Coordinates of C-alpha atoms in Angstrom, one line a residue:
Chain A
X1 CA 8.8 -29.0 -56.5
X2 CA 5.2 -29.6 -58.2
X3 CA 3.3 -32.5 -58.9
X4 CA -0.2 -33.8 -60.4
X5 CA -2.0 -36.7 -59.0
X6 CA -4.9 -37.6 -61.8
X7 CA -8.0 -39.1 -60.2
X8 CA -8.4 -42.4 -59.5
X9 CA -4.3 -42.6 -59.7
X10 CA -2.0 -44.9 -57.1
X11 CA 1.2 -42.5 -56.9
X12 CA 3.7 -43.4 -54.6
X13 CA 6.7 -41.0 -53.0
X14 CA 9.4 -42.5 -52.1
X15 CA 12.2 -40.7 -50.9
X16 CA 15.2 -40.7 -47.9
X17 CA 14.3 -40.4 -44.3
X18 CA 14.0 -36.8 -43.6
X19 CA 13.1 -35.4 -47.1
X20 CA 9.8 -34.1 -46.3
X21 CA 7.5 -37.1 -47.7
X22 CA 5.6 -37.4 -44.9
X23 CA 4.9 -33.5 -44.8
X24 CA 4.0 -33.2 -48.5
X25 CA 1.1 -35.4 -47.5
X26 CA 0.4 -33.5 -44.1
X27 CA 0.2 -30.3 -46.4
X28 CA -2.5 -32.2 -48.9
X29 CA -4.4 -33.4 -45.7
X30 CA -4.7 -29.7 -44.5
X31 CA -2.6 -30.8 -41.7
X32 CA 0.5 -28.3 -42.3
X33 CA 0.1 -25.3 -44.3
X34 CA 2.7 -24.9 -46.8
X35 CA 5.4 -21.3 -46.4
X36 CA 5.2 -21.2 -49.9
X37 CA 3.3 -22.7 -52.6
X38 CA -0.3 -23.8 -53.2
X39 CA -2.0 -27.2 -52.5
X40 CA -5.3 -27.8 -54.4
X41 CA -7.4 -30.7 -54.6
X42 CA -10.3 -30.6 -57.3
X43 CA -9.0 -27.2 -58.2
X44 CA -9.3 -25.5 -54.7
X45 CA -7.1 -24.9 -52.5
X46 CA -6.5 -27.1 -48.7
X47 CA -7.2 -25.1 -46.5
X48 CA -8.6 -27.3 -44.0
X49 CA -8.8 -31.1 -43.2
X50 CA -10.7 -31.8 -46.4
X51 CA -14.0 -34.5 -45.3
X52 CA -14.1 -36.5 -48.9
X53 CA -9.9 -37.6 -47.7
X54 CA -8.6 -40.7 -45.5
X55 CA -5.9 -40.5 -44.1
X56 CA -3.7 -44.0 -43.1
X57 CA -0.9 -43.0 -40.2
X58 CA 2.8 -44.7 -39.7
X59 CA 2.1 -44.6 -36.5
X60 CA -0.7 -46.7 -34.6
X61 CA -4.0 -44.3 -34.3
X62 CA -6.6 -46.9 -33.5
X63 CA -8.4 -46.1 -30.4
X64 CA -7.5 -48.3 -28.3
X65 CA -10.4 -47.7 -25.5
X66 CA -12.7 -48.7 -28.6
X67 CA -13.3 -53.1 -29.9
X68 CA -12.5 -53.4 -33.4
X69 CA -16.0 -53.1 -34.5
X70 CA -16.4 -49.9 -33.1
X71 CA -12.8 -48.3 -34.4
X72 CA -14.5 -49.2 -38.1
X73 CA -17.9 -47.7 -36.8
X74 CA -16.0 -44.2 -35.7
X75 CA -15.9 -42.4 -39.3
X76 CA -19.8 -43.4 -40.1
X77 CA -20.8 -42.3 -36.2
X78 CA -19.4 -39.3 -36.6
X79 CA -21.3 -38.7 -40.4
X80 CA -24.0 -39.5 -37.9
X81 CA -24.8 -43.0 -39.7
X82 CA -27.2 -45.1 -37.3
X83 CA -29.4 -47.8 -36.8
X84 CA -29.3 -50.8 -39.1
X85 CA -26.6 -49.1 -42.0
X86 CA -24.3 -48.3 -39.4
X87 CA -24.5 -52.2 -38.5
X88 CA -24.3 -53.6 -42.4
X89 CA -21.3 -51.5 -43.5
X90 CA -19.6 -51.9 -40.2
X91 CA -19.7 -56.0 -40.5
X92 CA -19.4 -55.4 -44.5
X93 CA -15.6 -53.7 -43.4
X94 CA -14.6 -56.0 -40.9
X95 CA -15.1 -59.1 -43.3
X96 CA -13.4 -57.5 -46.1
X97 CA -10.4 -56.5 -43.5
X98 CA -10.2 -60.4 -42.7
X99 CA -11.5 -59.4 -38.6
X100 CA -14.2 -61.6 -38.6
X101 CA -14.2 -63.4 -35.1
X102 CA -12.0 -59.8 -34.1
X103 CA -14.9 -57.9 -33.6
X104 CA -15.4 -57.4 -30.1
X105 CA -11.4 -57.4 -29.6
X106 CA -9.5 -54.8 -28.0
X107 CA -6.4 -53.3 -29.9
X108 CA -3.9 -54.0 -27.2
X109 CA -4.9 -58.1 -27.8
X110 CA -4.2 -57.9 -32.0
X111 CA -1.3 -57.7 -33.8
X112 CA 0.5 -54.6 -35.3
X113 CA -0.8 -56.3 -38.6
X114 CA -4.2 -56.4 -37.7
X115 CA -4.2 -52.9 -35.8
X116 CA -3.1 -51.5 -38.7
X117 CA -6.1 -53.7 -40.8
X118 CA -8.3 -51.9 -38.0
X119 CA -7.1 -48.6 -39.4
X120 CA -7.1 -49.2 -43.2
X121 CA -10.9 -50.3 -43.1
X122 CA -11.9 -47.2 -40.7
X123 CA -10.9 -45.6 -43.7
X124 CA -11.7 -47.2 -46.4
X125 CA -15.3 -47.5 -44.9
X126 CA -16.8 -44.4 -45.3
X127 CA -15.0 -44.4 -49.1
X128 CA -12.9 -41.9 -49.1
X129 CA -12.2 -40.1 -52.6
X130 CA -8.2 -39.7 -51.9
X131 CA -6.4 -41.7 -50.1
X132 CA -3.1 -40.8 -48.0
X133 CA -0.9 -42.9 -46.7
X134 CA 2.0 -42.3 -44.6
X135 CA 4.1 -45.4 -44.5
X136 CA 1.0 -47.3 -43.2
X137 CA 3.1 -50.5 -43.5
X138 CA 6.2 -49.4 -42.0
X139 CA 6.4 -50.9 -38.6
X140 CA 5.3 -54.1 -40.1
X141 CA 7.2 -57.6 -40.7
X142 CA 7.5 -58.4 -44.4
X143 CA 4.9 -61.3 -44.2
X144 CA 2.6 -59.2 -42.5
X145 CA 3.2 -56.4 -45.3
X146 CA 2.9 -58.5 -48.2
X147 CA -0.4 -59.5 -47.1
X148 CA -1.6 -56.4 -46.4
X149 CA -0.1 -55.0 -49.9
X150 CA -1.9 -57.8 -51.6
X151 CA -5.4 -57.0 -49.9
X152 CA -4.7 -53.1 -50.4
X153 CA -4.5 -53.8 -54.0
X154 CA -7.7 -55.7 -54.1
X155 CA -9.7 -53.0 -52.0
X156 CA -8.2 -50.2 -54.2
X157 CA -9.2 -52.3 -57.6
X158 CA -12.9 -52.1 -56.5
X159 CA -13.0 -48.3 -55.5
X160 CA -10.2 -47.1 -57.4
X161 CA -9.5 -44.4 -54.9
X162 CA -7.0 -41.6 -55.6
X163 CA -4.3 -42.7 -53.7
X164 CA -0.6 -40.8 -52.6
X165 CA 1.4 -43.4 -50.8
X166 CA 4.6 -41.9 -49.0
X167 CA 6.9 -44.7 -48.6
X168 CA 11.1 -45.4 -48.2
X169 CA 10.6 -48.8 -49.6
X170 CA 11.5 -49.1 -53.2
X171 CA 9.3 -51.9 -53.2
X172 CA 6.6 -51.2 -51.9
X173 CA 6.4 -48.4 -54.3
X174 CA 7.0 -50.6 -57.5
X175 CA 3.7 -53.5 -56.2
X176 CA 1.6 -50.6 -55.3
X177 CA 2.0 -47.6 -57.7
X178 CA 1.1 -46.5 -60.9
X179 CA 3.5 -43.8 -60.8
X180 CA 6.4 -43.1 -58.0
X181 CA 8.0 -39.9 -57.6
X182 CA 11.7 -40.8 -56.3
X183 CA 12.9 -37.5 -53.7
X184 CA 16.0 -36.3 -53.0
X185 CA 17.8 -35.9 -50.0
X186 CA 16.9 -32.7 -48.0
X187 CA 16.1 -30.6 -49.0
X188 CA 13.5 -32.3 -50.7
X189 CA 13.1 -31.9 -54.2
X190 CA 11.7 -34.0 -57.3
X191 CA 14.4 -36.0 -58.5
X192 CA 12.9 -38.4 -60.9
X193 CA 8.9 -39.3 -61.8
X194 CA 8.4 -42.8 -62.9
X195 CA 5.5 -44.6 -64.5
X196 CA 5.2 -48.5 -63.6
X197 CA 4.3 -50.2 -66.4
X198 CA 3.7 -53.3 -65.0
X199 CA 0.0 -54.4 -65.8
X200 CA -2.4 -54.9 -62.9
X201 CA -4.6 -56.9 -61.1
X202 CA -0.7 -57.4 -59.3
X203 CA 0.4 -60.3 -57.5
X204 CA 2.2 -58.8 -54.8
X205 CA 4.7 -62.3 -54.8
X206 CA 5.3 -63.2 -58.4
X207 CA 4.9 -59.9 -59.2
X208 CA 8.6 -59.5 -57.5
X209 CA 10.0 -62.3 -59.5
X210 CA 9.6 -60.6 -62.9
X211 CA 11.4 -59.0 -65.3
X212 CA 9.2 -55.7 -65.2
X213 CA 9.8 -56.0 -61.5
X214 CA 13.8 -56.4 -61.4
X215 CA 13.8 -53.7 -64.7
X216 CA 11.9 -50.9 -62.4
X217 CA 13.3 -51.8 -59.5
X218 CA 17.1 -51.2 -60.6
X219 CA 16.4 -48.2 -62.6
X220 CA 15.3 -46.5 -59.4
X221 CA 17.6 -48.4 -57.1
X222 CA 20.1 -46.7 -59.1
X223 CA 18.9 -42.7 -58.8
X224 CA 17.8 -43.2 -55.2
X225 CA 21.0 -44.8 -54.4
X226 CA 22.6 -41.4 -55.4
X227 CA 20.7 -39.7 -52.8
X228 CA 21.4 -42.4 -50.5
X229 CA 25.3 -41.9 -51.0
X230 CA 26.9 -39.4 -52.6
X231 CA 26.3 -36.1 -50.7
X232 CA 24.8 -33.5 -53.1
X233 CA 23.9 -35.8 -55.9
X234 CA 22.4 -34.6 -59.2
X235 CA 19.6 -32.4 -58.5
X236 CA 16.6 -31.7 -61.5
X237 CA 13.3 -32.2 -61.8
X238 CA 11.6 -34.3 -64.5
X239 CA 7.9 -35.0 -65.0
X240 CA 6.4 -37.7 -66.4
X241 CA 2.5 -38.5 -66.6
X242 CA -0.5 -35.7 -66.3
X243 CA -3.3 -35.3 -64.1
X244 CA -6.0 -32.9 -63.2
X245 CA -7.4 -33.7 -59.9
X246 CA -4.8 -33.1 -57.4
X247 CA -2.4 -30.5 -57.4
X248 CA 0.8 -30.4 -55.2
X249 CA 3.3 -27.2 -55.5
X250 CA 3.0 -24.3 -58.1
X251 CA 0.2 -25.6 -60.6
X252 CA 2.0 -22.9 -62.7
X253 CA 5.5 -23.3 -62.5
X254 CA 7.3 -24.8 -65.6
X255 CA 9.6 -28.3 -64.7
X256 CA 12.6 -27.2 -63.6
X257 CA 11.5 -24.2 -62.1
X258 CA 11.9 -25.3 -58.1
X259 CA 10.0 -22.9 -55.5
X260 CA 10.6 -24.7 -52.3
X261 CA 8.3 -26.4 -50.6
X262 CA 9.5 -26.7 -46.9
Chain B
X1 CA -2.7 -74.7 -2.5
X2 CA -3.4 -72.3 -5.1
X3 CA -1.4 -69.3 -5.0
X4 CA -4.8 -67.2 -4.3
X5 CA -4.9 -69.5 -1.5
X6 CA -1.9 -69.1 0.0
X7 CA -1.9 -65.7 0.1
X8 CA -5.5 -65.6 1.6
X9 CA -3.9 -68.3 4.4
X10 CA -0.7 -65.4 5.0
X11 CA -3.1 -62.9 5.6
X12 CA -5.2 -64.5 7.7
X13 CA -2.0 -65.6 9.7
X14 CA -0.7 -62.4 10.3
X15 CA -4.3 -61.2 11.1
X16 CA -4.8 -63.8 13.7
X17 CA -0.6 -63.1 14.9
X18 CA -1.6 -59.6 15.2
X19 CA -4.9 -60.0 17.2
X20 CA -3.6 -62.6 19.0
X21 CA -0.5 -60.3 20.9
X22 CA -2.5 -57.8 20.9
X23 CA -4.7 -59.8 23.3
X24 CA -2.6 -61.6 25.0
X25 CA 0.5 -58.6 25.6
X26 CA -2.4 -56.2 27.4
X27 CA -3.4 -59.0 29.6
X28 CA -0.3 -60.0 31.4
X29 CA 1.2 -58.0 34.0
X30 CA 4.5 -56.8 34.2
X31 CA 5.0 -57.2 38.0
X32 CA 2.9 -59.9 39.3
X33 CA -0.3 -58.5 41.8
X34 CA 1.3 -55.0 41.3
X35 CA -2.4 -53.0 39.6
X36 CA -2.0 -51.0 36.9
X37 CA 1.4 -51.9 35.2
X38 CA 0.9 -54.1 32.2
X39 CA 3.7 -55.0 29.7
X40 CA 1.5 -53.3 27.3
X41 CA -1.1 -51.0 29.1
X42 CA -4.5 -51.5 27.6
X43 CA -5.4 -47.8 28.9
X44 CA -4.2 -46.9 25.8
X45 CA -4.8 -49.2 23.3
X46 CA -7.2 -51.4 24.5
X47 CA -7.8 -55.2 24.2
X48 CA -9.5 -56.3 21.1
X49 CA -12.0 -58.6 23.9
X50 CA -12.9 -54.7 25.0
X51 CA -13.5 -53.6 21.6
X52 CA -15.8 -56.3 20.2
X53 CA -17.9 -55.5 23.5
X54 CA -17.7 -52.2 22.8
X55 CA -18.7 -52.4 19.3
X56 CA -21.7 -54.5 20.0
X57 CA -23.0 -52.2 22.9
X58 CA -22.4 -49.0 20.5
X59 CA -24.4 -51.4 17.1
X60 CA -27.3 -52.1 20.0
X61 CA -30.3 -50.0 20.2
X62 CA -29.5 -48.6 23.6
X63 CA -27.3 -45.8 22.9
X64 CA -28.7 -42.4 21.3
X65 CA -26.4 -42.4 18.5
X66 CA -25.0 -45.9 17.2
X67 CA -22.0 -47.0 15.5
X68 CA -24.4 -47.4 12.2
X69 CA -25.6 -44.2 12.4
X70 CA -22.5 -42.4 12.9
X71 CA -20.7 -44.9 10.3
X72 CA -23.7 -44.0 7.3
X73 CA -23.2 -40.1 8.2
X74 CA -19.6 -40.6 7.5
X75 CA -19.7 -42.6 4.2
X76 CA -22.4 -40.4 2.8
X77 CA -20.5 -37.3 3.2
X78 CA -17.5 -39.0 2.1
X79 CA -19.7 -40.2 -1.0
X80 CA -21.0 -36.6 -1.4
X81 CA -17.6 -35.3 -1.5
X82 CA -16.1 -37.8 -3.5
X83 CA -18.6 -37.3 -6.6
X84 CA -18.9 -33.8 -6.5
X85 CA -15.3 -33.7 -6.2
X86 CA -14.5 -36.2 -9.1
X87 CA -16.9 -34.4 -11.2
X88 CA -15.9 -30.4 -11.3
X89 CA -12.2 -31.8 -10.7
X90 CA -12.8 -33.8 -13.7
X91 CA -15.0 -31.0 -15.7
X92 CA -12.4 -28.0 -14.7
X93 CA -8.7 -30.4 -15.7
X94 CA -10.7 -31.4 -19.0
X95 CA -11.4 -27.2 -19.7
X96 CA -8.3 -25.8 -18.6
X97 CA -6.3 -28.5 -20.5
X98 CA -7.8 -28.0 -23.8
X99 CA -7.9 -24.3 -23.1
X100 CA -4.3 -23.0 -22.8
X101 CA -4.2 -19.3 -22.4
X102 CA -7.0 -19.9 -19.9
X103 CA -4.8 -22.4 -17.9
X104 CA -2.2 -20.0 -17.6
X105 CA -4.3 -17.5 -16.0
X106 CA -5.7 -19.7 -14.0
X107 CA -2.2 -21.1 -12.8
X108 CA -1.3 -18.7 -10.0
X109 CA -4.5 -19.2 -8.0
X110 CA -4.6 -23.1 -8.4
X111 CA -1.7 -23.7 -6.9
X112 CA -1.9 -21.0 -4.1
X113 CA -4.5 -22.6 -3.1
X114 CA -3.7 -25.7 -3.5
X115 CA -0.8 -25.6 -1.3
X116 CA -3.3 -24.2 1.5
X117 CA -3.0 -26.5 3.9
X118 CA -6.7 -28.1 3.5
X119 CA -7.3 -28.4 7.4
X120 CA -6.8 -24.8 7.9
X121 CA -9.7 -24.1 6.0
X122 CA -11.8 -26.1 8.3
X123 CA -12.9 -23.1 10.7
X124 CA -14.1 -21.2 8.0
X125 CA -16.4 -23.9 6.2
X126 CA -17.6 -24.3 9.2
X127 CA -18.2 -20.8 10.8
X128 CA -20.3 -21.0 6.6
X129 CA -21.3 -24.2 6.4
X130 CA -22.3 -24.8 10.0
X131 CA -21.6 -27.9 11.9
X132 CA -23.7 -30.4 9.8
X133 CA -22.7 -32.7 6.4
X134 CA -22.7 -29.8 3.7
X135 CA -19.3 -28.9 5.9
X136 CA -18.0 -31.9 5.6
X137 CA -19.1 -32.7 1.9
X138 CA -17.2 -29.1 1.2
X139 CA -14.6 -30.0 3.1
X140 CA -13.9 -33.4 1.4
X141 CA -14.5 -31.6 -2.3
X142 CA -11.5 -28.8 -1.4
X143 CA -9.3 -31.8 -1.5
X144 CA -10.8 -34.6 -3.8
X145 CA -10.7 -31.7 -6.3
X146 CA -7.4 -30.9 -6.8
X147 CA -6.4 -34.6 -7.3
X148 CA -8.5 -35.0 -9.7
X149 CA -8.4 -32.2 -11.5
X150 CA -4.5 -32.1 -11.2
X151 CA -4.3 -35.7 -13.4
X152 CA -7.0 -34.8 -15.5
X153 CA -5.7 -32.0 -16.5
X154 CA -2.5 -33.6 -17.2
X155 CA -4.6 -36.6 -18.8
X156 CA -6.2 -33.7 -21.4
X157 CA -2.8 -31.9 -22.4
X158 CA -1.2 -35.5 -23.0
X159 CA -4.0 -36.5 -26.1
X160 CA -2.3 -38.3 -28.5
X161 CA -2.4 -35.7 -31.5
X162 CA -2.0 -38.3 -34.1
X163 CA -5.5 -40.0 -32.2
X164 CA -7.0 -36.2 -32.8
X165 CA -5.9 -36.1 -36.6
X166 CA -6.8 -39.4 -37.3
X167 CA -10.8 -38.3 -35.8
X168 CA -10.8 -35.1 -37.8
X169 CA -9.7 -37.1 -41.2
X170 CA -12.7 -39.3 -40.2
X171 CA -15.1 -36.5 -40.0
X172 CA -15.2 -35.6 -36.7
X173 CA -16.2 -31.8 -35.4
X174 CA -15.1 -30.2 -32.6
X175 CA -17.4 -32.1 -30.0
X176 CA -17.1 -35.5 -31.6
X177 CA -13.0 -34.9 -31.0
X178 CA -13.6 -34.1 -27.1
X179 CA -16.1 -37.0 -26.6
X180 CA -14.5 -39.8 -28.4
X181 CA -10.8 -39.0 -28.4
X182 CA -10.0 -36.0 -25.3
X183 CA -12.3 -37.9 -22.7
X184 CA -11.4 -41.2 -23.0
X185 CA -7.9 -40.4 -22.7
X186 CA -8.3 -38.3 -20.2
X187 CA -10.5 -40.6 -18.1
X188 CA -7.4 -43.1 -18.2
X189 CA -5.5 -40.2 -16.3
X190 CA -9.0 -39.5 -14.0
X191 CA -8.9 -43.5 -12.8
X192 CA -5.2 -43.0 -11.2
X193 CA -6.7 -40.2 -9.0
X194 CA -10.0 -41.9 -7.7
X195 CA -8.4 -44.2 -5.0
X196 CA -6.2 -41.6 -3.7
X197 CA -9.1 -39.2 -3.7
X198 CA -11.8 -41.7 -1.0
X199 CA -9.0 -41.6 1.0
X200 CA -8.4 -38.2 1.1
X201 CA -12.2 -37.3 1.1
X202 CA -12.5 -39.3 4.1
X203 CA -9.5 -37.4 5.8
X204 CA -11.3 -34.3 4.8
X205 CA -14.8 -35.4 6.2
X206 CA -13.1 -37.1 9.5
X207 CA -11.9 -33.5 10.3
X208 CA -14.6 -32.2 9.6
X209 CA -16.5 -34.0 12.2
X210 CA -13.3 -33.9 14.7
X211 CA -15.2 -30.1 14.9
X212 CA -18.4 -31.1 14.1
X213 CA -20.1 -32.4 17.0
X214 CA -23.3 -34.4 17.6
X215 CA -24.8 -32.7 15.3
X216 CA -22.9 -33.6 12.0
X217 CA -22.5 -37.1 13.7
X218 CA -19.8 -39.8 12.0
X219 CA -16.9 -41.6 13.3
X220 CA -14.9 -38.5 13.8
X221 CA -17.1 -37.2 16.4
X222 CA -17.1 -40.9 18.1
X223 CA -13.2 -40.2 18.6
X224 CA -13.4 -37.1 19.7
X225 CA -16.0 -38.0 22.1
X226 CA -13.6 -41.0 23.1
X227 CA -10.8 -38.6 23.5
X228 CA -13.0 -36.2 26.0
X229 CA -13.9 -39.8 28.0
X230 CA -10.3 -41.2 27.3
X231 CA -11.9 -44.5 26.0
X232 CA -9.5 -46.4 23.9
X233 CA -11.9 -49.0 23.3
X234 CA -14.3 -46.9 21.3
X235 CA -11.3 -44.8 19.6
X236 CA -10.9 -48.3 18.4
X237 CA -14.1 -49.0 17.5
X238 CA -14.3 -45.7 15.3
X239 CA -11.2 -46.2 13.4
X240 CA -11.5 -50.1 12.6
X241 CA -15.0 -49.1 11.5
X242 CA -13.3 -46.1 9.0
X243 CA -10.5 -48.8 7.6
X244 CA -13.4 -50.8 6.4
X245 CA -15.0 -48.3 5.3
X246 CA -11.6 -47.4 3.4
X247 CA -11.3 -50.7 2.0
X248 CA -14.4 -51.2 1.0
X249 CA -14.6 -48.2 -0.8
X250 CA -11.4 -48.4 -2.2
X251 CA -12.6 -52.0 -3.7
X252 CA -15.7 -50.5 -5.0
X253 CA -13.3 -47.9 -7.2
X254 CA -11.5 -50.9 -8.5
X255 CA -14.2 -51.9 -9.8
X256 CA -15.9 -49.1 -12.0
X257 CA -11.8 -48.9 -13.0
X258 CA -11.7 -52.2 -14.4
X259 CA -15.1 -52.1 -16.3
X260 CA -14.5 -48.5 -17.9
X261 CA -10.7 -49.3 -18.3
X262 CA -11.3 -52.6 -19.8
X263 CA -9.1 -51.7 -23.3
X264 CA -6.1 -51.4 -21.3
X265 CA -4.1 -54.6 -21.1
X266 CA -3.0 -54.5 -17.2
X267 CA -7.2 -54.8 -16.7
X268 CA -7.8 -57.9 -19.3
X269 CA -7.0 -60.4 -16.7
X270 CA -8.5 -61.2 -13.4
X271 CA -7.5 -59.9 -9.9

């Protein structure tokens, strides 16, 4: 499989359990290094955990020995930010993360929502260039993930971060994304790429009551519903859209052409 | 009552239960006018009357070596022991736990001697160490080490890698990683150790000064002593002393636990 991510792009991969979303995006965060293939961001290759990417986890990573103030703080302490700065962009990303009156909480007393508010502004605080996202809203109730899609969207319009989000909500994918790339089953391959047309700033709720909404939405209901039930459905590769900034796969191979990726 | 209450008032019953047989079972004789046969002989276990006498003549300034003395000789050793203990148990689990070919070198010796029974050891410190407190502080670190260092070590290998990732993506290095992510964590695992450990340093220093003599001072050499005189009163004295000492200690851990372990939601609430 290949794929471009052009800067400043929201692409979203969404995919059936066990396709290997999560560890395309451990491969672009230097995490796993791919058997086959090359990763390169700004034309050179990941060979390490790469210090101008954020990375969002699934799973909870806020420390919980640390108060919400100080979770935010942990990304400019280690940059070795001090002193008044440290104090101004700290209180700047616990407004903007709606913690105000949270600061000197502990984890274990918030909400998954609001851990996982902890985690998106330690972040998103020491503006990141590329943003990866593995299914930060997945544990979530859909309240508590509408919210946080709608303030996502509003912290992502004033930085206009690269952003891969790896997601198994259709969704999600359609309110977020400028582009999704639809996977199918394992092994994981590009079944289908998909611009979203639908014109932003969103509305994360009336956004899913129109007809751009219901149009994208059953387009790729329908091919992700072929990897969702008929074993061995249609497998191909199509691309759509062009970038230059972030490179997943062979930058050379030709669509269609599938060196694997696992 | 408030249920604090109550419980105070429960112990205090059984306290005053306790004290009160105790008292009262040594004092009546089995066969009336016969000397010497009791229903329970105080020979042995004394009277608590006996021991509060006892314990005022040994806190008075007329004998050479008092119950404060000895008492401070044993909690500073016990002390000594304890921190020096806690802190190259602590250092060597957080090493060998990030380290993992060196842990498995290091395996075979740790637990050989580790399963050495500690008291056998305590000729030889003290054939090196002589009869005073560096024996017994050496003798108490032989143990509190291994408890610590066993948890901590188990604390280091059990780092949540997601926690580590999530640091690196943030920027940290190396030594940003151990100090805001390994030792934390770890330090979780370290806390369940510390109260088994001022017990176990003060086993380590009592036998210490079981061989110690007048010298290296403390409780242990007060029952000893007792033992030579067979004076249950003061054998008393000595070990009531060293469950205070215990407690107190033991309460003391609690709370250094509960400030550094403050994030953890079993510490949020009061006692």
């Amino acid at each position: 499989m290949s794929f471009e991510v052009a800067d400043q792009e929201f692409v979203a991969i969404v995919g059936p359990s066990g396709c290997g979303k999560s560890t395309i995006l451990n491969m672009l965060g230097g995490l796993v290094t791919p058997s086959a293939g090359a990763i390169e961001v700004d034309g050179g290759p990941v060979t390490d955990v790469p210090r101008k990417v954020g990375y969002v986890f699934q799973k909870d990573t806020v420390f919980p020995w640390r108060t919400v103030r100080r979770n935010v703080a942990l990304g400019l302490e280690y940059r070795g930010v001090r002193g008044t700065e440290l104090e101004t962009r700290v209180r700047e990303g616990v407004r903007l993360a709606g913690l105000e009156g949270f600061e000197d909480a502990f984890p274990a007393t918030l909400s998954g929502g609001m851990r996982q508010r902890v985690a998106l502004m330690r972040t998103l605080v020491v503006n990141p260039e590329i943003l990866l996202m593995d299914e930060p809203f997945g544990a979530l109730d859909t309240h508590t993930k509408l919210s946080l899609h709608a303030e996502l969207l509003t912290l992502w319009e004033a930085r206009h971060q690269t952003v891969v989000f790896v997601t198994h909500d259709l969704s999600e994918a359609i309110t977020l994304a400028d582009r999704v790339i639809v996977m199918t089953r394992r092994p994981g391959r590009i079944k289908l790429v998909h611009d979203v047309p639908i014109p932003r700033p969103r509305d994360v709720i009336k956004l899913r009551e129109t007809e751009e909404y219901a149009h994208e939405y059953s387009v790729m209901w329908h091919v992700l519903g072929e990897e969702l039930g008929a074993p061995g459905g249609v497998q191909g590769d199509m691309r759509t859209g062009a970038g230059s900034r972030l490179v997943s796969g062979h930058p050379q191979s030709a669509p269609g052409a599938r060196p694997s990726l696992q | 009552m408030s249920d604090r209450g109550r419980v105070l008032f429960w112990r205090l019953l059984i306290l005053v239960v306790l004290v009160g047989a105790w008292e009262w079972l040594t004092g009546i004789k089995a066969i009336s006018k016969t000397p010497g046969l009791y229903w329970i002989d105080p020979f042995f276990i004394s009277r608590p009357s006996v021991i509060v006498k006892r314990f005022a003549y040994l806190a008075s300034g007329e004998v050479r070596l008092s119950i404060w003395a000895m008492a401070l000789s044993t909690v500073q050793s016990t002390l000594w022991g304890f921190v020096v203990g806690v802190s190259t148990g602590f250092a060597a689990g957080l090493g060998l736990g990030r380290h993992d070919r060196l842990a498995r070198v290091f395996e075979p010796y740790i637990i050989a001697f580790n399963s050495l029974p500690r008291i056998a050891l305590v000729p030889l410190v003290t054939m090196i160490f002589g009869f005073g407190l560096l024996a017994k502080i050496v003798l108490a670190w032989t143990i509190v080490f291994f408890i610590v260092f066993f948890n901590t070590f188990q604390g280091a290998r059990s780092v949540d890698a997601d926690l580590i990732h999530s640091a690196r993506f943030l920027g940290a290095s190396e030594r940003q990683v151990v100090r805001t992510v390994i030792v934390p964590s770890a330090l979780a695992w370290t806390f369940a150790a510390l109260t088994p450990s001022v017990s176990f340093a003060l086993i380590g220093v009592v036998v210490g000064e079981f061989l110690g003599g007048e010298s290296g001072g403390g409780l242990g050499y007060l029952i000893i002593q007792s033992l030579g005189t067979l004076n249950a009163a003061d054998m008393m004295v000595a070990l009531l002393t060293l469950g205070v000492i215990g407690i107190v200690m033991a309460l003391g851990i609690k709370q250094v636990e509960r400030r550094l372990l403050r994030w953890r939601p079993e510490y949020r609430k009061g006692p």
